């Protein structure tokens, strides 16, 4: 990045004892076409630094998994990728997160537009208290899309989310009548309907049973053709099954303040992370010795 | 030793049959349950006695004349027509004044204001406190305000509605906030994550989901205002009104004031009239509360 980075050298300025291990595969040349780039990203809640100095790129039409123990800042990082963190009082991001080369926290950038281009699926399925049809149509309606045929758009989104066959006869029924797995696929369909470029998923299967989880995973691999997906998961097998690249985060205690902050330990292809990790902490985590 | 107990695992002595100490069937539990039932019975008994005696006393005059006639010096010809119309008019204007203001204030406090800012915390604390202020204080406040702007005749519909609005405004704000708080944060996040603005999220998701709660609370607050007499008495509403109120600046009386008026008369017949009017007021209040319950049950969302 050519622009001056205000966060440079800040760690040493503050006398912080956090040791940042350079991420082995971060920004490796193997990501030819990054759609989303993080450069020296810190995320703060008030004075608390939840994430420290993350630099990583997300490849287009790839699934990137963020794994690590609780409190390692992976969800926080995910939420700052589409400015959902703006909604938390006192949350702020330093460093640079760029989407297609543009700083998403830049002065001329509207968070609303960022969230439209970078959609999000949440941990707990959160359908709106509306019909299945209206759940899908909500996004296109509020962002002022003028599809030639809304019905077709709804069908397309539900088809892409592998839900159409199950709900095509009950589109006018409440979304609350669906099972948990169906609700989550509905939420994915809802996100697809506004035609985003990236879909962020925050532990999308943690509230689902194994069968429903499997269907969501199949769906993710299918969606990869059209979208870039970033997924936070506690399930390492899930990361191993679906992700092209995996980033391992952990929480380090700052010696001066005692606060724990999330750091990126290692970022590489999923195969490399799971078969031949270069950092001992990654190996300990994925082999179940820690976390 | 049971074959199912793994070696080394502790298996407790004794049986699980019989009564547990301090359980539901112990003496202290039964005694406590008895006290609860007694409390409920006493509260209920007072209410029933009150309603039954009022109905018995007022039933001779609970007829069409009560609804159609104006107050008169001869009790057999007197009715509560202007009081019924006055009550409806004052409550109607109270609703018009309070609901937009109260709901907007509640939405701002709950959805948009920075809760950690000292100013918002003071506002919040004050709203809570204002909800507990005696109604007569609001009457005095309105009286003082009207005097300050030089209104001589304070027995007008808009003055009464203003006093009652001030009285229930904090309640409306609080129920709006409670109703909004009942809408899960996930709904707001889901909407915003699709690229909706915060206003779209408010008007298309949060507020519609909160409407049943707001409606229920507002109707209950309005029914409280309907039964109020004190602030209106301060404003001089206790007059002999023998015409229908016809506008914001019209003189008026309301049912509670009419009841108060008749109760103060020496003739026994007026006391019967007062009882009959009380029944009418009770029916109105019960009807409003019933509407609130119906709205709550029909539209309440379960998350």
mmCIF file of N, CA and C in Angstrom, chain A residues 63 185 188 201 204-205 208-224 229 231 233 235-243:
data_model
loop_
_atom_site.group_PDB
_atom_site.id
_atom_site.type_symbol
_atom_site.label_atom_id
_atom_site.label_comp_id
_atom_site.label_asym_id
_atom_site.label_seq_id
_atom_site.Cartn_x
_atom_site.Cartn_y
_atom_site.Cartn_z
ATOM 1 N N UNK A 63 -13.250 -19.788 -0.461
ATOM 2 C CA UNK A 63 -13.791 -19.806 0.892
ATOM 3 C C UNK A 63 -12.608 -19.669 1.842
ATOM 4 N N UNK A 185 -30.707 -21.468 5.696
ATOM 5 C CA UNK A 185 -30.589 -21.387 4.239
ATOM 6 C C UNK A 185 -31.433 -20.241 3.704
ATOM 7 N N UNK A 188 -29.382 -17.255 4.069
ATOM 8 C CA UNK A 188 -28.378 -17.199 2.998
ATOM 9 C C UNK A 188 -29.046 -16.726 1.702
ATOM 10 N N UNK A 201 -19.864 -15.228 6.927
ATOM 11 C CA UNK A 201 -20.686 -16.137 7.721
ATOM 12 C C UNK A 201 -20.064 -16.291 9.104
ATOM 13 N N UNK A 204 -22.081 -20.097 10.995
ATOM 14 C CA UNK A 204 -23.451 -20.292 10.494
ATOM 15 C C UNK A 204 -24.064 -21.632 10.876
ATOM 16 N N UNK A 205 -23.266 -22.580 11.305
ATOM 17 C CA UNK A 205 -23.811 -23.912 11.581
ATOM 18 C C UNK A 205 -23.804 -24.263 13.061
ATOM 19 N N UNK A 208 -26.974 -25.657 14.397
ATOM 20 C CA UNK A 208 -27.640 -26.651 13.544
ATOM 21 C C UNK A 208 -27.143 -28.066 13.817
ATOM 22 N N UNK A 209 -27.973 -29.036 13.473
ATOM 23 C CA UNK A 209 -27.563 -30.431 13.641
ATOM 24 C C UNK A 209 -26.647 -30.841 12.477
ATOM 25 N N UNK A 210 -26.005 -32.019 12.582
ATOM 26 C CA UNK A 210 -25.009 -32.406 11.563
ATOM 27 C C UNK A 210 -25.561 -32.479 10.148
ATOM 28 N N UNK A 211 -26.807 -32.937 9.995
ATOM 29 C CA UNK A 211 -27.384 -33.049 8.651
ATOM 30 C C UNK A 211 -27.553 -31.658 8.047
ATOM 31 N N UNK A 212 -28.138 -30.753 8.839
ATOM 32 C CA UNK A 212 -28.347 -29.386 8.357
ATOM 33 C C UNK A 212 -27.002 -28.719 8.086
ATOM 34 N N UNK A 213 -26.022 -29.019 8.947
ATOM 35 C CA UNK A 213 -24.675 -28.469 8.755
ATOM 36 C C UNK A 213 -24.094 -28.919 7.427
ATOM 37 N N UNK A 214 -24.284 -30.215 7.129
ATOM 38 C CA UNK A 214 -23.746 -30.757 5.889
ATOM 39 C C UNK A 214 -24.357 -30.051 4.685
ATOM 40 N N UNK A 215 -25.656 -29.783 4.763
ATOM 41 C CA UNK A 215 -26.321 -29.130 3.640
ATOM 42 C C UNK A 215 -25.797 -27.707 3.444
ATOM 43 N N UNK A 216 -25.555 -27.013 4.560
ATOM 44 C CA UNK A 216 -25.020 -25.648 4.454
ATOM 45 C C UNK A 216 -23.609 -25.694 3.859
ATOM 46 N N UNK A 217 -22.836 -26.694 4.284
ATOM 47 C CA UNK A 217 -21.466 -26.803 3.755
ATOM 48 C C UNK A 217 -21.480 -27.071 2.253
ATOM 49 N N UNK A 218 -22.360 -27.998 1.826
ATOM 50 C CA UNK A 218 -22.489 -28.251 0.387
ATOM 51 C C UNK A 218 -22.856 -26.969 -0.347
ATOM 52 N N UNK A 219 -23.768 -26.222 0.285
ATOM 53 C CA UNK A 219 -24.229 -24.975 -0.308
ATOM 54 C C UNK A 219 -23.085 -23.979 -0.466
ATOM 55 N N UNK A 220 -22.245 -23.897 0.573
ATOM 56 C CA UNK A 220 -21.119 -22.955 0.518
ATOM 57 C C UNK A 220 -20.207 -23.267 -0.656
ATOM 58 N N UNK A 221 -19.910 -24.572 -0.815
ATOM 59 C CA UNK A 221 -19.020 -24.965 -1.913
ATOM 60 C C UNK A 221 -19.663 -24.605 -3.252
ATOM 61 N N UNK A 222 -20.978 -24.792 -3.331
ATOM 62 C CA UNK A 222 -21.715 -24.444 -4.552
ATOM 63 C C UNK A 222 -21.673 -22.923 -4.798
ATOM 64 N N UNK A 223 -21.876 -22.157 -3.726
ATOM 65 C CA UNK A 223 -21.945 -20.687 -3.844
ATOM 66 C C UNK A 223 -20.594 -20.065 -4.192
ATOM 67 N N UNK A 224 -19.534 -20.809 -3.892
ATOM 68 C CA UNK A 224 -18.186 -20.304 -4.134
ATOM 69 C C UNK A 224 -17.984 -19.894 -5.594
ATOM 70 N N UNK A 229 -16.476 -16.157 -0.048
ATOM 71 C CA UNK A 229 -17.071 -16.453 1.255
ATOM 72 C C UNK A 229 -15.997 -16.414 2.342
ATOM 73 N N UNK A 231 -15.766 -17.385 6.352
ATOM 74 C CA UNK A 231 -16.547 -18.050 7.390
ATOM 75 C C UNK A 231 -15.745 -18.133 8.682
ATOM 76 N N UNK A 233 -15.566 -20.173 12.081
ATOM 77 C CA UNK A 233 -16.102 -21.436 12.601
ATOM 78 C C UNK A 233 -15.283 -21.924 13.784
ATOM 79 N N UNK A 235 -15.608 -25.109 14.334
ATOM 80 C CA UNK A 235 -15.541 -26.509 13.945
ATOM 81 C C UNK A 235 -14.394 -26.672 12.957
ATOM 82 N N UNK A 236 -13.303 -27.250 13.434
ATOM 83 C CA UNK A 236 -12.107 -27.339 12.585
ATOM 84 C C UNK A 236 -12.316 -28.258 11.408
ATOM 85 N N UNK A 237 -13.128 -29.322 11.617
ATOM 86 C CA UNK A 237 -13.421 -30.206 10.491
ATOM 87 C C UNK A 237 -14.146 -29.439 9.395
ATOM 88 N N UNK A 238 -15.011 -28.533 9.847
ATOM 89 C CA UNK A 238 -15.746 -27.738 8.869
ATOM 90 C C UNK A 238 -14.775 -26.912 8.017
ATOM 91 N N UNK A 239 -13.832 -26.259 8.701
ATOM 92 C CA UNK A 239 -12.837 -25.476 7.971
ATOM 93 C C UNK A 239 -12.084 -26.374 7.001
ATOM 94 N N UNK A 240 -11.692 -27.543 7.489
ATOM 95 C CA UNK A 240 -10.920 -28.459 6.644
ATOM 96 C C UNK A 240 -11.743 -28.925 5.444
ATOM 97 N N UNK A 241 -13.066 -29.100 5.665
ATOM 98 C CA UNK A 241 -13.911 -29.612 4.582
ATOM 99 C C UNK A 241 -14.177 -28.571 3.505
ATOM 100 N N UNK A 242 -14.465 -27.319 3.917
ATOM 101 C CA UNK A 242 -14.968 -26.372 2.911
ATOM 102 C C UNK A 242 -13.964 -25.306 2.482
ATOM 103 N N UNK A 243 -12.989 -24.985 3.343
ATOM 104 C CA UNK A 243 -12.224 -23.774 3.079
ATOM 105 C C UNK A 243 -11.052 -24.021 2.143
#
